[in-house]
Amino acid sequence: MKFIVSSSALLKQLSSINGVVTNNPVVPILENFLFEINNSKLTITASDLETSMITELPVEAKENGRIAAPARILLETLKNLPDQPVTFTIDEETYTIEISSSNGRYKLSGENATDFPRVPVVQGANAIEIPSNVLARAINKTIFAVSNDELRPAMTGIFVQLRSNNVTFVATDGHRLLRYRRTDVGTPQEASLIIPRKAFMLLKSTLPSEATPVRMEFNQSNAFFSFDNIRMICRLIDERYPDYENVIPVQNPNKLVIDRQDLLSSVKRISIYSNKTTHQIRLKLNGSELQVSAEDLDFSNEANERLACQYEGEDMEIGFNAKFLMEMLNNIDSDEITFELSTPNRAGLLMPIVSEDSENVLMLVMPVMLNNYV
């Protein structure tokens, strides 16, 4: 089997799916890309059993065939080659791959393609189309709050809720919760699914920046995404997601409106003086003034700042984890934010004052107990 392909075109396609390949896979064959040639079209598959990505590109080839090619060495070779046509010659008896370029020849050993796991086919699937920029934004707004706790597998993915008039993406790690809702996308077939973090991270890095329709199909066990010449199949997390709506407090009489950048800068500075284990900072709300402070009793470090704000409600003092607060403030686009609070031991809600049309962003953060609580 022999084919000719542009080195830069091949490198681009391999790089787009290489994130799936793990260093120590369960099955050694998964350290390879699966190359399949059919009617002068090269289809490349990468898989880790949970997630598979497939891409294709045209090549010059007279015959069809399949081979598993080692991912790392192939990528390193192509990265260091100038853009030129390269010829792949594959011996299907010995699984030897020879790459010929104007610079020289490179020989590497492949593996039998029949050992490569079959990619699941999504049959009897429901489908929805989402613009790539909307999907990328939804992933960016939620992925940082996904839990790493393997004991609670449902929370290690993003919960996607499809309704007739909106699509909601939810992520939580038990300390904070992100809900991102779009009212310009919907599907008549209502459904809920949990998509693993890795799949969405891979998708995020390959989605085109210009608005491209992404077709998403899903059944009981898998989700299937396709756009341009890339396809991705991932296994869904088969768990029950926590009832997130019940966690969101409805009665929040204390409302703080403040400049996002001012609060973020203040929290960054004050957090330097907080305890390195708890990252606890204190917000004291009094009239039209917000006092941000922190102390680390172990090292006798302390800091406090005063910020101007608009505040309606009773005077209160509440503690938060500075790391969580900074991540959330960094993920809001609006210049001003509203912080809704009820009591010092109930969750606070962060929301942008201004958001895009048909977009609704809600961020919930749990408080930390302050030392002076009675």
PDB file of N, CA and C in Angstrom, residues 285-329:
ATOM      1  N   LEU A 285     -20.073  43.668  54.154  1.00  0.00           N
ATOM      2  CA  LEU A 285     -20.951  44.599  53.437  1.00  0.00           C
ATOM      3  C   LEU A 285     -21.604  45.537  54.414  1.00  0.00           C
ATOM      4  N   ASN A 286     -21.419  46.821  54.129  1.00  0.00           N
ATOM      5  CA  ASN A 286     -21.920  47.831  55.064  1.00  0.00           C
ATOM      6  C   ASN A 286     -22.267  49.079  54.276  1.00  0.00           C
ATOM      7  N   GLY A 287     -23.552  49.366  54.135  1.00  0.00           N
ATOM      8  CA  GLY A 287     -23.962  50.561  53.364  1.00  0.00           C
ATOM      9  C   GLY A 287     -23.501  50.435  51.922  1.00  0.00           C
ATOM     10  N   SER A 288     -22.799  51.472  51.432  1.00  0.00           N
ATOM     11  CA  SER A 288     -22.330  51.433  50.033  1.00  0.00           C
ATOM     12  C   SER A 288     -20.840  51.112  49.991  1.00  0.00           C
ATOM     13  N   GLU A 289     -20.406  50.318  50.966  1.00  0.00           N
ATOM     14  CA  GLU A 289     -18.981  49.985  51.029  1.00  0.00           C
ATOM     15  C   GLU A 289     -18.793  48.477  51.205  1.00  0.00           C
ATOM     16  N   LEU A 290     -17.819  47.956  50.482  1.00  0.00           N
ATOM     17  CA  LEU A 290     -17.461  46.545  50.632  1.00  0.00           C
ATOM     18  C   LEU A 290     -16.031  46.471  51.161  1.00  0.00           C
ATOM     19  N   GLN A 291     -15.880  45.738  52.250  1.00  0.00           N
ATOM     20  CA  GLN A 291     -14.535  45.562  52.804  1.00  0.00           C
ATOM     21  C   GLN A 291     -14.087  44.128  52.529  1.00  0.00           C
ATOM     22  N   VAL A 292     -12.940  43.998  51.868  1.00  0.00           N
ATOM     23  CA  VAL A 292     -12.393  42.676  51.551  1.00  0.00           C
ATOM     24  C   VAL A 292     -11.170  42.473  52.434  1.00  0.00           C
ATOM     25  N   SER A 293     -11.143  41.386  53.194  1.00  0.00           N
ATOM     26  CA  SER A 293      -9.994  41.178  54.082  1.00  0.00           C
ATOM     27  C   SER A 293      -9.635  39.701  54.170  1.00  0.00           C
ATOM     28  N   ALA A 294      -8.412  39.448  54.649  1.00  0.00           N
ATOM     29  CA  ALA A 294      -7.940  38.074  54.847  1.00  0.00           C
ATOM     30  C   ALA A 294      -6.874  38.094  55.915  1.00  0.00           C
ATOM     31  N   GLU A 295      -6.737  36.949  56.606  1.00  0.00           N
ATOM     32  CA  GLU A 295      -5.654  36.844  57.593  1.00  0.00           C
ATOM     33  C   GLU A 295      -5.143  35.417  57.611  1.00  0.00           C
ATOM     34  N   ASP A 296      -3.848  35.300  57.844  1.00  0.00           N
ATOM     35  CA  ASP A 296      -3.231  33.991  58.002  1.00  0.00           C
ATOM     36  C   ASP A 296      -2.584  33.985  59.381  1.00  0.00           C
ATOM     37  N   LEU A 297      -3.301  33.422  60.366  1.00  0.00           N
ATOM     38  CA  LEU A 297      -2.861  33.476  61.759  1.00  0.00           C
ATOM     39  C   LEU A 297      -1.539  32.751  61.974  1.00  0.00           C
ATOM     40  N   ASP A 298      -1.268  31.733  61.143  1.00  0.00           N
ATOM     41  CA  ASP A 298      -0.018  30.969  61.297  1.00  0.00           C
ATOM     42  C   ASP A 298       1.212  31.847  61.073  1.00  0.00           C
ATOM     43  N   PHE A 299       1.071  32.821  60.168  1.00  0.00           N
ATOM     44  CA  PHE A 299       2.230  33.666  59.840  1.00  0.00           C
ATOM     45  C   PHE A 299       2.009  35.134  60.207  1.00  0.00           C
ATOM     46  N   SER A 300       0.910  35.413  60.916  1.00  0.00           N
ATOM     47  CA  SER A 300       0.561  36.790  61.293  1.00  0.00           C
ATOM     48  C   SER A 300       0.480  37.727  60.081  1.00  0.00           C
ATOM     49  N   ASN A 301      -0.035  37.189  58.961  1.00  0.00           N
ATOM     50  CA  ASN A 301      -0.242  38.032  57.764  1.00  0.00           C
ATOM     51  C   ASN A 301      -1.698  38.480  57.736  1.00  0.00           C
ATOM     52  N   GLU A 302      -1.915  39.728  57.371  1.00  0.00           N
ATOM     53  CA  GLU A 302      -3.313  40.163  57.171  1.00  0.00           C
ATOM     54  C   GLU A 302      -3.359  41.328  56.200  1.00  0.00           C
ATOM     55  N   ALA A 303      -4.516  41.481  55.567  1.00  0.00           N
ATOM     56  CA  ALA A 303      -4.694  42.573  54.608  1.00  0.00           C
ATOM     57  C   ALA A 303      -6.166  42.921  54.531  1.00  0.00           C
ATOM     58  N   ASN A 304      -6.463  44.187  54.263  1.00  0.00           N
ATOM     59  CA  ASN A 304      -7.855  44.548  53.979  1.00  0.00           C
ATOM     60  C   ASN A 304      -7.925  45.752  53.059  1.00  0.00           C
ATOM     61  N   GLU A 305      -8.978  45.783  52.273  1.00  0.00           N
ATOM     62  CA  GLU A 305      -9.205  46.877  51.320  1.00  0.00           C
ATOM     63  C   GLU A 305     -10.672  47.276  51.373  1.00  0.00           C
ATOM     64  N   ARG A 306     -10.940  48.520  50.977  1.00  0.00           N
ATOM     65  CA  ARG A 306     -12.319  48.996  50.898  1.00  0.00           C
ATOM     66  C   ARG A 306     -12.644  49.327  49.451  1.00  0.00           C
ATOM     67  N   LEU A 307     -13.830  48.915  49.012  1.00  0.00           N
ATOM     68  CA  LEU A 307     -14.262  49.182  47.642  1.00  0.00           C
ATOM     69  C   LEU A 307     -15.623  49.857  47.658  1.00  0.00           C
ATOM     70  N   ALA A 308     -15.825  50.789  46.728  1.00  0.00           N
ATOM     71  CA  ALA A 308     -17.144  51.419  46.584  1.00  0.00           C
ATOM     72  C   ALA A 308     -18.056  50.463  45.826  1.00  0.00           C
ATOM     73  N   CYS A 309     -19.314  50.400  46.207  1.00  0.00           N
ATOM     74  CA  CYS A 309     -20.260  49.495  45.534  1.00  0.00           C
ATOM     75  C   CYS A 309     -21.675  50.000  45.747  1.00  0.00           C
ATOM     76  N   GLN A 310     -22.618  49.359  45.093  1.00  0.00           N
ATOM     77  CA  GLN A 310     -24.037  49.613  45.364  1.00  0.00           C
ATOM     78  C   GLN A 310     -24.553  48.394  46.108  1.00  0.00           C
ATOM     79  N   TYR A 311     -25.081  48.616  47.291  1.00  0.00           N
ATOM     80  CA  TYR A 311     -25.541  47.470  48.076  1.00  0.00           C
ATOM     81  C   TYR A 311     -26.902  47.739  48.670  1.00  0.00           C
ATOM     82  N   GLU A 312     -27.811  46.807  48.469  1.00  0.00           N
ATOM     83  CA  GLU A 312     -29.146  46.895  49.077  1.00  0.00           C
ATOM     84  C   GLU A 312     -29.308  45.683  49.972  1.00  0.00           C
ATOM     85  N   GLY A 313     -29.574  45.916  51.238  1.00  0.00           N
ATOM     86  CA  GLY A 313     -29.778  44.782  52.140  1.00  0.00           C
ATOM     87  C   GLY A 313     -29.177  45.048  53.508  1.00  0.00           C
ATOM     88  N   GLU A 314     -29.251  44.028  54.345  1.00  0.00           N
ATOM     89  CA  GLU A 314     -28.723  44.172  55.704  1.00  0.00           C
ATOM     90  C   GLU A 314     -27.203  44.061  55.701  1.00  0.00           C
ATOM     91  N   ASP A 315     -26.570  44.727  56.689  1.00  0.00           N
ATOM     92  CA  ASP A 315     -25.119  44.590  56.839  1.00  0.00           C
ATOM     93  C   ASP A 315     -24.805  43.120  57.091  1.00  0.00           C
ATOM     94  N   MET A 316     -23.768  42.624  56.457  1.00  0.00           N
ATOM     95  CA  MET A 316     -23.409  41.218  56.680  1.00  0.00           C
ATOM     96  C   MET A 316     -21.928  40.968  56.432  1.00  0.00           C
ATOM     97  N   GLU A 317     -21.472  39.859  56.977  1.00  0.00           N
ATOM     98  CA  GLU A 317     -20.088  39.438  56.796  1.00  0.00           C
ATOM     99  C   GLU A 317     -20.140  37.992  56.326  1.00  0.00           C
ATOM    100  N   ILE A 318     -19.413  37.692  55.239  1.00  0.00           N
ATOM    101  CA  ILE A 318     -19.471  36.340  54.666  1.00  0.00           C
ATOM    102  C   ILE A 318     -18.088  35.935  54.171  1.00  0.00           C
ATOM    103  N   GLY A 319     -17.765  34.644  54.283  1.00  0.00           N
ATOM    104  CA  GLY A 319     -16.444  34.164  53.860  1.00  0.00           C
ATOM    105  C   GLY A 319     -16.536  33.341  52.584  1.00  0.00           C
ATOM    106  N   PHE A 320     -15.508  33.479  51.718  1.00  0.00           N
ATOM    107  CA  PHE A 320     -15.459  32.688  50.484  1.00  0.00           C
ATOM    108  C   PHE A 320     -14.040  32.188  50.241  1.00  0.00           C
ATOM    109  N   ASN A 321     -13.936  31.147  49.444  1.00  0.00           N
ATOM    110  CA  ASN A 321     -12.647  30.661  48.982  1.00  0.00           C
ATOM    111  C   ASN A 321     -12.196  31.594  47.848  1.00  0.00           C
ATOM    112  N   ALA A 322     -11.053  32.264  48.028  1.00  0.00           N
ATOM    113  CA  ALA A 322     -10.599  33.273  47.059  1.00  0.00           C
ATOM    114  C   ALA A 322     -10.347  32.664  45.681  1.00  0.00           C
ATOM    115  N   LYS A 323      -9.820  31.427  45.626  1.00  0.00           N
ATOM    116  CA  LYS A 323      -9.530  30.789  44.335  1.00  0.00           C
ATOM    117  C   LYS A 323     -10.804  30.628  43.508  1.00  0.00           C
ATOM    118  N   PHE A 324     -11.867  30.151  44.173  1.00  0.00           N
ATOM    119  CA  PHE A 324     -13.137  29.950  43.468  1.00  0.00           C
ATOM    120  C   PHE A 324     -13.690  31.284  42.972  1.00  0.00           C
ATOM    121  N   LEU A 325     -13.614  32.290  43.836  1.00  0.00           N
ATOM    122  CA  LEU A 325     -14.151  33.603  43.487  1.00  0.00           C
ATOM    123  C   LEU A 325     -13.407  34.195  42.286  1.00  0.00           C
ATOM    124  N   MET A 326     -12.076  34.036  42.273  1.00  0.00           N
ATOM    125  CA  MET A 326     -11.276  34.589  41.167  1.00  0.00           C
ATOM    126  C   MET A 326     -11.593  33.885  39.855  1.00  0.00           C
ATOM    127  N   GLU A 327     -11.705  32.561  39.908  1.00  0.00           N
ATOM    128  CA  GLU A 327     -12.026  31.807  38.681  1.00  0.00           C
ATOM    129  C   GLU A 327     -13.365  32.243  38.112  1.00  0.00           C
ATOM    130  N   MET A 328     -14.324  32.448  38.998  1.00  0.00           N
ATOM    131  CA  MET A 328     -15.661  32.824  38.533  1.00  0.00           C
ATOM    132  C   MET A 328     -15.662  34.237  37.955  1.00  0.00           C
ATOM    133  N   LEU A 329     -14.993  35.159  38.640  1.00  0.00           N
ATOM    134  CA  LEU A 329     -14.933  36.540  38.146  1.00  0.00           C
ATOM    135  C   LEU A 329     -14.192  36.610  36.816  1.00  0.00           C
TER     136      LEU A 329
END
